[in-house]
Coordinates of C-alpha atoms in Angstrom, one line a residue:
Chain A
X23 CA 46.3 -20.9 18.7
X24 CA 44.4 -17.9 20.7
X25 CA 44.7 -17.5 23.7
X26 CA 42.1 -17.8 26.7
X27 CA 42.2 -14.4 26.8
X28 CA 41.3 -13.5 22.8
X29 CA 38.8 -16.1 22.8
X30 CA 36.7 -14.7 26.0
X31 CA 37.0 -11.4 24.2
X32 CA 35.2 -12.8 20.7
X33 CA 32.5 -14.4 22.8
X34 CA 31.8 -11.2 24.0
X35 CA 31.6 -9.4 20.8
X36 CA 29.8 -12.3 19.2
X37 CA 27.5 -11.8 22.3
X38 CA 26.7 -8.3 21.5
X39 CA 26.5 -9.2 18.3
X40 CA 23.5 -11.3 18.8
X41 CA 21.8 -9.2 20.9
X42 CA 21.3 -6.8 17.6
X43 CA 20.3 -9.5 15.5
X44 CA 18.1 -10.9 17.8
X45 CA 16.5 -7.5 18.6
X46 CA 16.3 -6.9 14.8
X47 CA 14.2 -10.1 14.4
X48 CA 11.8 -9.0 16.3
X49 CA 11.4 -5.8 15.6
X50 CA 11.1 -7.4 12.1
X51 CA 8.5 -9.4 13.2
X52 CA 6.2 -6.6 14.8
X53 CA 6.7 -4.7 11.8
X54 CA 5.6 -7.9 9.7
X55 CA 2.4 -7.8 11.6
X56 CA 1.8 -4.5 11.3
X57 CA 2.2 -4.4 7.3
X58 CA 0.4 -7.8 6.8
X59 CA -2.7 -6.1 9.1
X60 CA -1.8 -3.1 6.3
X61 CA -2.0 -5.2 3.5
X62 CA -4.9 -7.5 4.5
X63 CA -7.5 -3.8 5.1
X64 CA -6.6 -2.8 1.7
X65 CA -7.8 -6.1 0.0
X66 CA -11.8 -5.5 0.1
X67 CA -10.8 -2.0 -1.5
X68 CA -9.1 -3.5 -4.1
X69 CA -11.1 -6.2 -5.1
X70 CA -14.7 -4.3 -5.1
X71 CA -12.2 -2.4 -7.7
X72 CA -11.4 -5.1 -9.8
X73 CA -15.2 -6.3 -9.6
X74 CA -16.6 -3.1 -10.7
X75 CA -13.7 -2.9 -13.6
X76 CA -15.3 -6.8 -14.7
X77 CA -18.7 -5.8 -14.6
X78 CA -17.6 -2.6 -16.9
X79 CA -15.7 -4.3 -19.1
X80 CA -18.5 -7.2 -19.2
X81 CA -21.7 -5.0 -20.0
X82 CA -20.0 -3.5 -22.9
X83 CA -17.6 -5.9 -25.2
X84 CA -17.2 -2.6 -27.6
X85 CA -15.7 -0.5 -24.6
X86 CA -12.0 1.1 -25.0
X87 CA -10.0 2.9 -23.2
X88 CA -6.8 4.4 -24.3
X89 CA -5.3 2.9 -20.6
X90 CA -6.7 -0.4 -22.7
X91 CA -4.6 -0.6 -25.5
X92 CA -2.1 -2.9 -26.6
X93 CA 0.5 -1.2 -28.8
X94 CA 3.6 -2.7 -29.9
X95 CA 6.6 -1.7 -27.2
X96 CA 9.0 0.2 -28.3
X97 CA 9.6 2.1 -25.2
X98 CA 9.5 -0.5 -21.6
X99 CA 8.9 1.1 -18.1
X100 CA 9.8 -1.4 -15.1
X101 CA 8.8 -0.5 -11.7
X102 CA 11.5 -1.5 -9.8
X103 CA 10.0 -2.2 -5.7
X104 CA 12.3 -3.4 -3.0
X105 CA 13.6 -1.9 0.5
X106 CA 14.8 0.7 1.6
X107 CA 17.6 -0.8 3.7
X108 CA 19.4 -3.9 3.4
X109 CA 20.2 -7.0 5.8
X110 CA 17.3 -9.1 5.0
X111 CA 18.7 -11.5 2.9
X112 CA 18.9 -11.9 -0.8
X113 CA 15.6 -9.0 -0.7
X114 CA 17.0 -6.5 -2.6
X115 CA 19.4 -8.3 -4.7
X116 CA 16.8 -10.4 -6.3
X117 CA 14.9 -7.5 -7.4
X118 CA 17.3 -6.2 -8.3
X119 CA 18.6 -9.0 -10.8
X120 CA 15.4 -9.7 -12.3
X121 CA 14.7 -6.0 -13.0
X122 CA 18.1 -6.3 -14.8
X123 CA 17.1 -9.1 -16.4
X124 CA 13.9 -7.4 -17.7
X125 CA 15.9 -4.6 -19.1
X126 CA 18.2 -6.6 -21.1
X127 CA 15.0 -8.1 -22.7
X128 CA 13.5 -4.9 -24.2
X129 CA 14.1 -4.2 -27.7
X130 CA 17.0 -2.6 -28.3
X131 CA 17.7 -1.7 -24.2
X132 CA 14.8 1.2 -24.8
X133 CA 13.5 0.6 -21.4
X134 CA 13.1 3.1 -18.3
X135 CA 13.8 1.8 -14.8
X136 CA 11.0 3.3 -12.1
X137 CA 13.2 2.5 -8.6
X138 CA 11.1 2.3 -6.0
X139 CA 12.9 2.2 -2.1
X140 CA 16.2 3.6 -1.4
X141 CA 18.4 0.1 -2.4
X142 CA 16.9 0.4 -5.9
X143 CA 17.1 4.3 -6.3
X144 CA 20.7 4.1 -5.3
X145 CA 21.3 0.8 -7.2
X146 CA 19.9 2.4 -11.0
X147 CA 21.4 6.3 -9.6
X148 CA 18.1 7.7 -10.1
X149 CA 19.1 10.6 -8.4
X150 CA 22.0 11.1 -10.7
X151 CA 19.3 11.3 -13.5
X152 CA 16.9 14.3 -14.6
X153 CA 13.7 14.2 -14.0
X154 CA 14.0 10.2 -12.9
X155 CA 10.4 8.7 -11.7
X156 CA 10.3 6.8 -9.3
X157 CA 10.3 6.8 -5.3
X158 CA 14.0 7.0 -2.7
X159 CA 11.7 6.1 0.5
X160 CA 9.5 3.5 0.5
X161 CA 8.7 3.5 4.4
X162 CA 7.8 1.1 6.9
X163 CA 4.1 0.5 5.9
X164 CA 2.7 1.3 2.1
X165 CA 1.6 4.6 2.1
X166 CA -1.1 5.5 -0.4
X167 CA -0.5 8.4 -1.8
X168 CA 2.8 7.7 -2.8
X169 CA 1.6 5.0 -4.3
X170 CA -1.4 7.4 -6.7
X171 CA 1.3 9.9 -6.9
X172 CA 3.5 7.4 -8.6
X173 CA 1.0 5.6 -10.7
X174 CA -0.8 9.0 -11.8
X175 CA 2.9 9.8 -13.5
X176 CA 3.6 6.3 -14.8
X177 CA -0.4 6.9 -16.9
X178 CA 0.8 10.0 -17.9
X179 CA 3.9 8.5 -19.6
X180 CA 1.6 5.9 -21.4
X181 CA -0.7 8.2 -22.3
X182 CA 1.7 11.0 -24.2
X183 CA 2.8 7.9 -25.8
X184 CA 6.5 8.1 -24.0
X185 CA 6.6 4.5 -22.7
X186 CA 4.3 1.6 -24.7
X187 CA 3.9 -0.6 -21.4
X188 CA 4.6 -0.5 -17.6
X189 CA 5.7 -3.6 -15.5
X190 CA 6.8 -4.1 -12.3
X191 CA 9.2 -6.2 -10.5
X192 CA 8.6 -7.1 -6.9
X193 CA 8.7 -9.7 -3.9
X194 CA 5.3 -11.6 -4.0
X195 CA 4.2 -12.3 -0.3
X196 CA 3.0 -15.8 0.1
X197 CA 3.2 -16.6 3.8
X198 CA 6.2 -15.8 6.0
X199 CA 8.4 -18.7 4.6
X200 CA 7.6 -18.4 0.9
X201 CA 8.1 -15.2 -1.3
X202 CA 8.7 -14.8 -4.6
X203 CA 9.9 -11.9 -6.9
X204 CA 7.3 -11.8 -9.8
X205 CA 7.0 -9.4 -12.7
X206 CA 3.1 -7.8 -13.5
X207 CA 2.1 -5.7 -16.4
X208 CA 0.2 -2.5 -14.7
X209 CA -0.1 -0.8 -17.7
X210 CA -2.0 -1.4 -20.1
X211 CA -5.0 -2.9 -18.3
X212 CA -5.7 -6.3 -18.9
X213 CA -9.8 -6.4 -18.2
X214 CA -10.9 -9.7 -17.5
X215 CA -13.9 -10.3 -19.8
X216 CA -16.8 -12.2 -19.6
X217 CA -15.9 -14.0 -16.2
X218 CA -19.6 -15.1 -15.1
X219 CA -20.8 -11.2 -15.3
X220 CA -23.7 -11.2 -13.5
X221 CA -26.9 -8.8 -14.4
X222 CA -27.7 -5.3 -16.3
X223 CA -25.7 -2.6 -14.4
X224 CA -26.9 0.7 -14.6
X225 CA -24.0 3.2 -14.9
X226 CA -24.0 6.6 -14.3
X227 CA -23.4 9.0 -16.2
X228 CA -22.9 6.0 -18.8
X229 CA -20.2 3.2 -18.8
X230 CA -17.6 5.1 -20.4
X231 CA -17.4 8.0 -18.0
X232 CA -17.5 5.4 -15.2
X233 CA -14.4 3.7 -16.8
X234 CA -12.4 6.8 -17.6
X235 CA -12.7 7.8 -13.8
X236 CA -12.2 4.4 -12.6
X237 CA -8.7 3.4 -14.4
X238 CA -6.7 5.6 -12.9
X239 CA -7.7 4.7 -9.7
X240 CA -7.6 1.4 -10.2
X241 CA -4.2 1.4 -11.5
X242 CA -3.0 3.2 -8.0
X243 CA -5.4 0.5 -6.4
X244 CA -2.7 -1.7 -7.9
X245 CA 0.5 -0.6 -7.2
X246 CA -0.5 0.1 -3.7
X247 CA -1.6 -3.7 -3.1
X248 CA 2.0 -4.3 -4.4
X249 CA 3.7 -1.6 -2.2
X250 CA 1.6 -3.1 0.7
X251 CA 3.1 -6.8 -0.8
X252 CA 6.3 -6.1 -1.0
X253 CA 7.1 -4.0 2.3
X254 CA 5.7 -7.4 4.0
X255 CA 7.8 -9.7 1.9
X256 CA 10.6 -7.4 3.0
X257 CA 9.8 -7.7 7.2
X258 CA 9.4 -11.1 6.0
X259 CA 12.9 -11.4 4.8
X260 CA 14.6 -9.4 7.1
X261 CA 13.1 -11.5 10.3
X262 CA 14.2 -14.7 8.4
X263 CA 17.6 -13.8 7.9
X264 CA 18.3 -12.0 11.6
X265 CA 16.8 -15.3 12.5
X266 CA 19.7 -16.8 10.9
X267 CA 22.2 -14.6 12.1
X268 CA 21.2 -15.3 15.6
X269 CA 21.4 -18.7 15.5
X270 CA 24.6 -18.5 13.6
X271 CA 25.9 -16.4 16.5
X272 CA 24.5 -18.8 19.1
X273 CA 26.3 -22.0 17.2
X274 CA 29.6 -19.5 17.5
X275 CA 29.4 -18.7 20.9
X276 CA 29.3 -22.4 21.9
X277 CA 32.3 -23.9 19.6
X278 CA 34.3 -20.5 21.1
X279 CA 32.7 -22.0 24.9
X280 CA 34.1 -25.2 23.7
X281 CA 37.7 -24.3 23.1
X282 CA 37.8 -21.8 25.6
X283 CA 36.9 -24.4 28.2
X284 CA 39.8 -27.0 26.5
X285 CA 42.2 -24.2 26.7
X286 CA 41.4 -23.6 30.3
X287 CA 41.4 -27.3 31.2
X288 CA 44.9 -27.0 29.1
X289 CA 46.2 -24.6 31.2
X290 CA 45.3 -25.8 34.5
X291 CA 46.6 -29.4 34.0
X292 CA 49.8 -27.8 32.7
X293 CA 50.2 -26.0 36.0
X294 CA 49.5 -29.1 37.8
X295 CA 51.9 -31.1 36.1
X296 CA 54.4 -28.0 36.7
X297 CA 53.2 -28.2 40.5
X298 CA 53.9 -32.2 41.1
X299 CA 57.0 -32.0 39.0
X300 CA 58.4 -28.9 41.3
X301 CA 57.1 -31.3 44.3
X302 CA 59.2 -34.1 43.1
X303 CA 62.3 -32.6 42.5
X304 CA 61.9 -31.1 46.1
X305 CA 61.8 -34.6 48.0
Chain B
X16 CA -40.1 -1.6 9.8
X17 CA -38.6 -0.9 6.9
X18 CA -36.6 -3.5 4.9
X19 CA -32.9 -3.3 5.1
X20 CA -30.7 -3.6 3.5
X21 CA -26.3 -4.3 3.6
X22 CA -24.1 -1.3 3.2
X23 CA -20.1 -1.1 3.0
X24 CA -17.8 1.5 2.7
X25 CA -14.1 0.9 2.3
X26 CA -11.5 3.1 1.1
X27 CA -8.1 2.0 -0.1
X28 CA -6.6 1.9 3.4
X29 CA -9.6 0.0 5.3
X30 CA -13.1 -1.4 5.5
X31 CA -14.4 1.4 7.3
X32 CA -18.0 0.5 8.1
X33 CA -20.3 -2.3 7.5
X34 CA -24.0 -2.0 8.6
X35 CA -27.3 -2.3 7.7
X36 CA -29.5 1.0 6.7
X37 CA -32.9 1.6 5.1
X38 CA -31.5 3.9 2.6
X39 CA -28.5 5.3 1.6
X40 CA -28.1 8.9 -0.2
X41 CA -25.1 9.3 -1.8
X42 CA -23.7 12.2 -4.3
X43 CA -23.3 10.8 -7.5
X44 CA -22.1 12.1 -10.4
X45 CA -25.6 13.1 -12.1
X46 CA -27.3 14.4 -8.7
X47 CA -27.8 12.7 -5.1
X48 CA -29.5 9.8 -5.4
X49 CA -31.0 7.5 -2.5
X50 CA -30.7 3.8 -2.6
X51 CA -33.4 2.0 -1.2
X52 CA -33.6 -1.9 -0.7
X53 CA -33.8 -3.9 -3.5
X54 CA -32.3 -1.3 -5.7
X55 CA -31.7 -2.2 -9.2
X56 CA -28.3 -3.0 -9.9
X57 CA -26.4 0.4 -10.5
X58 CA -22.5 1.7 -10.8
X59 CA -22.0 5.3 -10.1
X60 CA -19.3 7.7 -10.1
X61 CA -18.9 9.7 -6.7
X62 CA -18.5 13.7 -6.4
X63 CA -17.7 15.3 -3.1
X64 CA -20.3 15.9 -1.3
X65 CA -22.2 14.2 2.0
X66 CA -23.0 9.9 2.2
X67 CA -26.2 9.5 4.6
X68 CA -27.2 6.6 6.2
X69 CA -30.6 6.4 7.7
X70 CA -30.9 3.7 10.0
X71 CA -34.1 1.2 11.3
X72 CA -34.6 3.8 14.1
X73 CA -34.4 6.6 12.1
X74 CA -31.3 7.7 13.0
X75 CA -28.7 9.2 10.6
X76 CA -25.3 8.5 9.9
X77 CA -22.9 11.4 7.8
X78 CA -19.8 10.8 6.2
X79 CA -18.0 13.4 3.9
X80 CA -16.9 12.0 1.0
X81 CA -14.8 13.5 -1.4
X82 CA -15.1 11.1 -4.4
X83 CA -15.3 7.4 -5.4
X84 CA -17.8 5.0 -6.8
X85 CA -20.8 3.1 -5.5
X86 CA -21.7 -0.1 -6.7
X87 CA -25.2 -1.7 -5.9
X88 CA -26.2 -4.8 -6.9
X89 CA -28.1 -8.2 -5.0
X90 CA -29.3 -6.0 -2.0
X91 CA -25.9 -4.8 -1.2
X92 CA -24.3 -1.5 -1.8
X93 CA -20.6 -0.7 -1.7
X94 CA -19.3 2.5 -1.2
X95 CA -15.5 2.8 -2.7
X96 CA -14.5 6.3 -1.4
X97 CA -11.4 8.6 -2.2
X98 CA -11.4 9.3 0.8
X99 CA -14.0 9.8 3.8
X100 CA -14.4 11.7 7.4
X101 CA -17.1 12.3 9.7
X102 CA -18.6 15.7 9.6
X103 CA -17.1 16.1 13.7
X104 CA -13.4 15.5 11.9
X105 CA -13.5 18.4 9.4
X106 CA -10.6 20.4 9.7
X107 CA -12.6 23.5 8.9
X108 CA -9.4 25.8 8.8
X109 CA -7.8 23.0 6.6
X110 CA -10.6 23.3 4.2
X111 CA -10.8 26.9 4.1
X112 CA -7.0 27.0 3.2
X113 CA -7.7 24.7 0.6
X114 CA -10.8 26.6 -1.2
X115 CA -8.4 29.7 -0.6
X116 CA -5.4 27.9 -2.6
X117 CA -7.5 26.1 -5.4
X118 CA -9.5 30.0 -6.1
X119 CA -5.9 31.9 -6.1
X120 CA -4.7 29.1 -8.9
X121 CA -7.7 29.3 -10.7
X122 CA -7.6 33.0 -11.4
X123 CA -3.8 33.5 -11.8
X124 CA -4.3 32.2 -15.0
X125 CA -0.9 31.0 -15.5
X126 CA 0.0 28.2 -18.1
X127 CA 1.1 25.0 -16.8
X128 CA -2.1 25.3 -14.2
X129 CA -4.0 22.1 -13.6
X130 CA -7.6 23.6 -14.0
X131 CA -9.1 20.3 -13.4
X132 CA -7.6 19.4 -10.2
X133 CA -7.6 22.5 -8.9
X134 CA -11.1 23.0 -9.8
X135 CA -11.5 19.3 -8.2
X136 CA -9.5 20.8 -5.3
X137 CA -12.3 23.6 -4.9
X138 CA -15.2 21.5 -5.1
X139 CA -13.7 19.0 -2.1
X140 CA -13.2 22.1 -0.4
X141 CA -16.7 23.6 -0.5
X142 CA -18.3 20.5 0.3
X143 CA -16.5 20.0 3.9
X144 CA -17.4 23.0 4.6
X145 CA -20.6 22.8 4.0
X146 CA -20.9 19.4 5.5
X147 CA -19.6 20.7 8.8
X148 CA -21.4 23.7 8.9
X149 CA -24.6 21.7 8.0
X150 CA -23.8 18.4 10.6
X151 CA -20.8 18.9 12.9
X152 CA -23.3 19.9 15.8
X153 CA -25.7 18.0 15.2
X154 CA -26.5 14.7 18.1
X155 CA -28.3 12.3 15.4
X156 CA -25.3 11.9 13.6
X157 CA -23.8 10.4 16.9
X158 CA -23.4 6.3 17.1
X159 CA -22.8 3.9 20.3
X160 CA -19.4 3.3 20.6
X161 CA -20.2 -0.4 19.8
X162 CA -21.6 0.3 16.4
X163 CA -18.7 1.6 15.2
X164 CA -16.7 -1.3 13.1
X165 CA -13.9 -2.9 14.8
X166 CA -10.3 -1.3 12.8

């Protein structure tokens, strides 16, 4: 059994304790706003992209693209996004796992992990490895060009024909309760054809230029919305499990209360009994 | 008074301005063109370059934009740029560095140069400076504070 002494001390550590966890929630939680704000001004961007990329593909069912093309994978690229630093849970770990898991399914292992945050850079050694792609700091809030840099590289790989498709593997941001870690195909591009197209669109200089600029773009349009996504899941996770931590520490701090208080009740009556029983033998 | 019509411009980051103009003029890839109400339904490429709006009253509203698309289509026109300032935030020094850089890579000649980018690089940096030059000063380019969108 501690004594009253030891157990005063732990409340006092599990104290201090709490006040990190505590502050970290909410520090969390402002940065939650800040990256959903983030992630909500990016949206009309991104899907004017995707509606000018379905009126494209829709006034033209003969169009290609090399970005376009389907071809059987012998070579896998999966984008790897998670935090850059840990306590928030199971964040990183599930990524982390289903990007494994992804591996293991290519054909013949032949796949190329793209770590993106310093948990997953460090996790697949990427800067262990030549010329690794990828990105070690993810940041606080998505940053954009980060984001193009990154997705520029990844096109070039498809396009000299060094990897045959591009995934990613991140935390889908629901609301602040529900997340999800989901895997996308970003490259090729999957046009959605024929989805109620309205009207004869005039491009210029003609459909095909229009497309060969737009890809690119929209393919950094992409991987920035999931940036933006998972950074949020991520302030997300990390409030919800300081959360926890702090109420852990508050149910802690209460049971130590509760046998410090029995032990000093202990104590007391002991001297008391000591006190009458000294009494007694006196008279 | 003229009919109007709706105009957006967002960039990847923001919805940086929605308003109602007569016309827009905007640097597309074939020429500037002008957008008037009622415009046929259109998809452009953007080069760098200057985005007017002309307002009811006449006045004028510049933007530098250094790329992007514009999509028009059921009296609406949306403006997806690269990337946008107003002619009064034109880091001319910035931009002279950058024409400087992009002309020194394009005659060095080396292998392993990016003549496309840097020749994109260039044209970026010739048209701030000509945008600034041509509308820093200038008052009608100037808004009340309240028209300026909420960010």
């Amino acid at each position: 059994m501690a004594t009253l002494k030891q157990i005063r001390r732990r409340i006092r550590t599990v104290r201090s304790t709490r006040h990190i966890t505590k502050a970290m929630e909410m520090v969390a939680a402002a940065k939650l706003r800040r990256a959903q704000a983030a992630a909500a001004g990016a949206r009309p961007y991104a899907d004017a992209m995707q509606g000018v990329l379905q009126r494209l593909a829709g006034a033209s069912r003969t169009l290609s693209h090399p970005l376009f093309e389907l071809r059987a994978v012998r070579r896998l690229a999966v984008v790897a996004v998670a935090a850059d630093k840990g306590l928030c849970g199971g964040f990183n770990t599930s990524v982390l796992r289903r990007a494994q898991a992804c591996i293991g399914e290519a054909p013949d292992g032949a796949a190329e992990i793209v770590p993106v945050g310093r948990r997953m850079w460090r996790a697949f050694r990427a800067g262990e490895r030549e010329g690794a792609l990828g990105l070690e700091l993810l940041g606080d809030l998505a940053d954009w060009d980060a984001a193009r840099d990154l997705a520029q590289r990844l096109t070039e790989r498809f396009l000299e024909g060094r990897v045959d498709r591009v995934d990613v593997v991140y935390t889908h941001f629901e609301t602040v309760a529900r997340r999800e870690v989901v895997k996308e195909a970003l490259i090729p591009v999957e046009p959605r054809r024929g989805e109620g197209v309205p009207g004869d669109y005039i491009f210029e200089p003609d459909a095909a230029q229009v497309l060969a600029q737009l890809l690119p773009r929209y393919i950094a349009t992409r991987l920035f919305a999931i940036f933006a996504e998972s950074v949020a899941s991520e302030h997300a996770a990390r409030m919800q499990a300081m959360g926890n931590a702090t109420r852990n520490a508050d149910e802690m701090i209460e049971s130590l209360t509760l046998t410090g208080n029995k032990l000093r009740q202990a104590a007391i009556t002991r001297e008391l009994t000591e006190l009458v029983g000294g009494a007694e033998a006196l008279i | 008074m003229a009919t109007l019509f709706r105009v957006e411009i967002l960039t990847s980051e923001k919805r940086v301005r929605t308003t109602e103009v007569v016309s827009l003029t905007a640097p597309g890839s074939e020429g500037m063109l002008g957008v008037l109400a009622h415009h046929a339904p259109l998809i452009t490429a953007l080069v760098p370059g200057p985005l007017i709006l002309t307002q009811d009253d006449g006045r004028r509203e510049v933007y530098a934009i250094s790329g992007g698309f514009l999509e028009v289509g059921g009296n609406r026109a949306v403006v997806l740029a690269d990337a946008l300032e107003r002619p009064q935030e034109i880091d001319l020094p910035r931009a002279r560095a950058a024409e400087e850089r992009a002309r020194r890579r394009l005659q060095s000649r080396e292998p392993g140069i990016d003549v496309r980018r840097a020749e994109a690089a260039l044209r970026r940096a010739l048209s701030r400076q000509q945008i600034s030059a041509r509308w820093a000063d200038r008052r009608e380019t100037d808004f009340e504070a309240e028209a300026e969108c909420p960010t």
